[in-house]
Amino acid sequence: LFPTHPLTDSLLLNVTYPPVASLELGRGVPSVVREGEDVYFNCMVDSNPPTYKISWFHEDTLLVHAPSHGLVVSGQSLALRNVRRKQAGRYACSASNVEGDAMSPPVILHR
C-alpha cells in the first residue's frame, strides 16, 4: 500500500511584483560637482517581470534624449554633459512593468 521509496515532486513558483526603483550617482562622480563637469545617474530596479520602460525626471518634468543639449538618456542611465547651474534640482527615475510603476526617491543636485 505504501511505497518503500519516498516520492518527491517539485514546482517552480514564479512570484511577480511591481518595480522598486532607486537612483544613484554614477561611479566616479564627485560629491561636489562643478559647472562644466559631466554627471551620471543610474536607475537601479528590482522587478519581476523585468521592466519595459524607464523614464527620467528633473523637477517632475520628463526628460528626453537630447545629446545636442548635453542630455543623454540611455535605458537605466542618464548623463548630463557639461552641466550648468540651471540643471540643479531633484532628479528621479521611474520604472514600469506589467505589475505596476514605481518612482525612485529623488537625488538632489545642488547649485
PDB file of C-alpha atoms in Angstrom:
ATOM      1  CA  LEU A   1       0.000   0.000   0.000  1.00  0.00           C
ATOM      2  CA  PHE A   2       2.824   2.467   0.853  1.00  0.00           C
ATOM      3  CA  PRO A   3       5.917   2.582  -1.369  1.00  0.00           C
ATOM      4  CA  THR A   4       9.241   1.874   0.252  1.00  0.00           C
ATOM      5  CA  HIS A   5      10.849   4.790  -1.600  1.00  0.00           C
ATOM      6  CA  PRO A   6       9.760   8.361  -0.883  1.00  0.00           C
ATOM      7  CA  LEU A   7       8.016  10.200  -3.686  1.00  0.00           C
ATOM      8  CA  THR A   8       9.103  13.731  -4.468  1.00  0.00           C
ATOM      9  CA  ASP A   9       7.855  16.430  -6.755  1.00  0.00           C
ATOM     10  CA  SER A  10       8.922  19.989  -7.397  1.00  0.00           C
ATOM     11  CA  LEU A  11       7.239  23.084  -8.677  1.00  0.00           C
ATOM     12  CA  LEU A  12       8.770  26.366  -9.769  1.00  0.00           C
ATOM     13  CA  LEU A  13       6.842  29.258  -8.275  1.00  0.00           C
ATOM     14  CA  ASN A  14       7.239  32.499 -10.237  1.00  0.00           C
ATOM     15  CA  VAL A  15       6.325  35.410  -7.974  1.00  0.00           C
ATOM     16  CA  THR A  16       5.644  38.617  -9.883  1.00  0.00           C
ATOM     17  CA  TYR A  17       5.841  42.058  -8.313  1.00  0.00           C
ATOM     18  CA  PRO A  18       5.957  45.708  -9.370  1.00  0.00           C
ATOM     19  CA  PRO A  19       9.256  47.553  -9.658  1.00  0.00           C
ATOM     20  CA  VAL A  20      11.194  49.031  -6.779  1.00  0.00           C
ATOM     21  CA  ALA A  21      13.411  51.838  -8.086  1.00  0.00           C
ATOM     22  CA  SER A  22      16.333  53.711  -6.573  1.00  0.00           C
ATOM     23  CA  LEU A  23      18.662  56.293  -8.050  1.00  0.00           C
ATOM     24  CA  GLU A  24      22.428  56.502  -7.642  1.00  0.00           C
ATOM     25  CA  LEU A  25      25.099  58.861  -8.868  1.00  0.00           C
ATOM     26  CA  GLY A  26      27.339  57.107 -11.361  1.00  0.00           C
ATOM     27  CA  ARG A  27      30.778  55.828 -10.458  1.00  0.00           C
ATOM     28  CA  GLY A  28      33.443  58.462 -10.374  1.00  0.00           C
ATOM     29  CA  VAL A  29      31.029  61.377  -9.924  1.00  0.00           C
ATOM     30  CA  PRO A  30      32.490  63.555  -7.162  1.00  0.00           C
ATOM     31  CA  SER A  31      30.352  64.594  -4.194  1.00  0.00           C
ATOM     32  CA  VAL A  32      30.852  68.215  -5.282  1.00  0.00           C
ATOM     33  CA  VAL A  33      30.085  68.760  -8.969  1.00  0.00           C
ATOM     34  CA  ARG A  34      31.405  71.874 -10.645  1.00  0.00           C
ATOM     35  CA  GLU A  35      29.749  73.691 -13.506  1.00  0.00           C
ATOM     36  CA  GLY A  36      31.012  72.276 -16.801  1.00  0.00           C
ATOM     37  CA  GLU A  37      31.583  68.744 -15.480  1.00  0.00           C
ATOM     38  CA  ASP A  38      29.636  65.653 -16.507  1.00  0.00           C
ATOM     39  CA  VAL A  39      27.165  63.982 -14.142  1.00  0.00           C
ATOM     40  CA  TYR A  40      25.920  60.409 -14.457  1.00  0.00           C
ATOM     41  CA  PHE A  41      22.929  58.738 -12.804  1.00  0.00           C
ATOM     42  CA  ASN A  42      21.971  55.049 -12.680  1.00  0.00           C
ATOM     43  CA  CYS A  43      18.420  53.842 -12.098  1.00  0.00           C
ATOM     44  CA  MET A  44      18.592  50.641 -10.068  1.00  0.00           C
ATOM     45  CA  VAL A  45      15.461  48.487 -10.409  1.00  0.00           C
ATOM     46  CA  ASP A  46      14.271  45.264  -8.836  1.00  0.00           C
ATOM     47  CA  SER A  47      11.181  43.780 -10.511  1.00  0.00           C
ATOM     48  CA  ASN A  48       9.630  40.608 -11.824  1.00  0.00           C
ATOM     49  CA  PRO A  49       8.875  40.520 -14.675  1.00  0.00           C
ATOM     50  CA  PRO A  50      11.586  42.883 -15.946  1.00  0.00           C
ATOM     51  CA  THR A  51      10.711  46.491 -16.644  1.00  0.00           C
ATOM     52  CA  TYR A  52       9.582  47.516 -20.101  1.00  0.00           C
ATOM     53  CA  LYS A  53      10.085  51.256 -19.562  1.00  0.00           C
ATOM     54  CA  ILE A  54      12.465  53.532 -17.647  1.00  0.00           C
ATOM     55  CA  SER A  55      11.738  57.274 -17.588  1.00  0.00           C
ATOM     56  CA  TRP A  56      13.815  60.144 -16.225  1.00  0.00           C
ATOM     57  CA  PHE A  57      12.620  63.318 -14.496  1.00  0.00           C
ATOM     58  CA  HIS A  58      14.085  66.666 -13.440  1.00  0.00           C
ATOM     59  CA  GLU A  59      11.851  68.629 -11.061  1.00  0.00           C
ATOM     60  CA  ASP A  60       8.930  66.335 -12.068  1.00  0.00           C
ATOM     61  CA  THR A  61       9.415  67.140 -15.773  1.00  0.00           C
ATOM     62  CA  LEU A  62      10.018  64.217 -18.137  1.00  0.00           C
ATOM     63  CA  LEU A  63      13.499  64.291 -19.675  1.00  0.00           C
ATOM     64  CA  VAL A  64      14.010  63.285 -23.291  1.00  0.00           C
ATOM     65  CA  HIS A  65      17.190  62.256 -25.076  1.00  0.00           C
ATOM     66  CA  ALA A  66      18.803  65.447 -26.443  1.00  0.00           C
ATOM     67  CA  PRO A  67      22.549  64.918 -26.987  1.00  0.00           C
ATOM     68  CA  SER A  68      22.951  68.325 -28.649  1.00  0.00           C
ATOM     69  CA  HIS A  69      21.850  69.844 -25.311  1.00  0.00           C
ATOM     70  CA  GLY A  70      24.085  67.563 -23.241  1.00  0.00           C
ATOM     71  CA  LEU A  71      21.244  65.280 -22.134  1.00  0.00           C
ATOM     72  CA  VAL A  72      21.882  61.596 -22.854  1.00  0.00           C
ATOM     73  CA  VAL A  73      19.145  59.141 -21.844  1.00  0.00           C
ATOM     74  CA  SER A  74      20.125  55.517 -22.344  1.00  0.00           C
ATOM     75  CA  GLY A  75      17.881  52.982 -20.627  1.00  0.00           C
ATOM     76  CA  GLN A  76      18.807  52.824 -16.961  1.00  0.00           C
ATOM     77  CA  SER A  77      21.461  55.559 -17.326  1.00  0.00           C
ATOM     78  CA  LEU A  78      21.259  59.337 -17.577  1.00  0.00           C
ATOM     79  CA  ALA A  79      24.198  61.592 -18.435  1.00  0.00           C
ATOM     80  CA  LEU A  80      24.287  65.363 -18.079  1.00  0.00           C
ATOM     81  CA  ARG A  81      27.196  66.626 -20.157  1.00  0.00           C
ATOM     82  CA  ASN A  82      28.795  69.968 -19.346  1.00  0.00           C
ATOM     83  CA  VAL A  83      26.305  70.544 -16.505  1.00  0.00           C
ATOM     84  CA  ARG A  84      25.021  74.080 -15.849  1.00  0.00           C
ATOM     85  CA  ARG A  85      23.539  75.757 -12.751  1.00  0.00           C
ATOM     86  CA  LYS A  86      20.043  75.690 -14.224  1.00  0.00           C
ATOM     87  CA  GLN A  87      20.250  71.872 -14.144  1.00  0.00           C
ATOM     88  CA  ALA A  88      20.446  71.813 -10.346  1.00  0.00           C
ATOM     89  CA  GLY A  89      17.464  70.266  -8.584  1.00  0.00           C
ATOM     90  CA  ARG A  90      15.719  66.958  -7.993  1.00  0.00           C
ATOM     91  CA  TYR A  91      16.311  64.032 -10.352  1.00  0.00           C
ATOM     92  CA  ALA A  92      14.348  60.785 -10.276  1.00  0.00           C
ATOM     93  CA  CYS A  93      13.679  57.764 -12.448  1.00  0.00           C
ATOM     94  CA  SER A  94      10.535  55.712 -12.845  1.00  0.00           C
ATOM     95  CA  ALA A  95      10.267  52.069 -13.826  1.00  0.00           C
ATOM     96  CA  SER A  96       7.275  50.204 -15.238  1.00  0.00           C
ATOM     97  CA  ASN A  97       6.387  46.556 -15.681  1.00  0.00           C
ATOM     98  CA  VAL A  98       3.075  44.762 -16.170  1.00  0.00           C
ATOM     99  CA  GLU A  99       2.562  44.707 -12.376  1.00  0.00           C
ATOM    100  CA  GLY A 100       2.861  48.472 -11.909  1.00  0.00           C
ATOM    101  CA  ASP A 101       5.013  51.571 -11.796  1.00  0.00           C
ATOM    102  CA  ALA A 102       7.483  52.981  -9.277  1.00  0.00           C
ATOM    103  CA  MET A 103       9.280  56.291  -8.843  1.00  0.00           C
ATOM    104  CA  SER A 104      12.680  56.407  -7.191  1.00  0.00           C
ATOM    105  CA  PRO A 105      13.332  58.719  -4.281  1.00  0.00           C
ATOM    106  CA  PRO A 106      14.961  61.847  -5.733  1.00  0.00           C
ATOM    107  CA  VAL A 107      18.651  62.652  -5.825  1.00  0.00           C
ATOM    108  CA  ILE A 108      19.289  66.362  -5.422  1.00  0.00           C
ATOM    109  CA  LEU A 109      21.946  68.065  -7.497  1.00  0.00           C
ATOM    110  CA  HIS A 110      22.824  71.254  -5.571  1.00  0.00           C
ATOM    111  CA  ARG A 111      23.950  74.536  -7.113  1.00  0.00           C
TER     112      ARG A 111
END
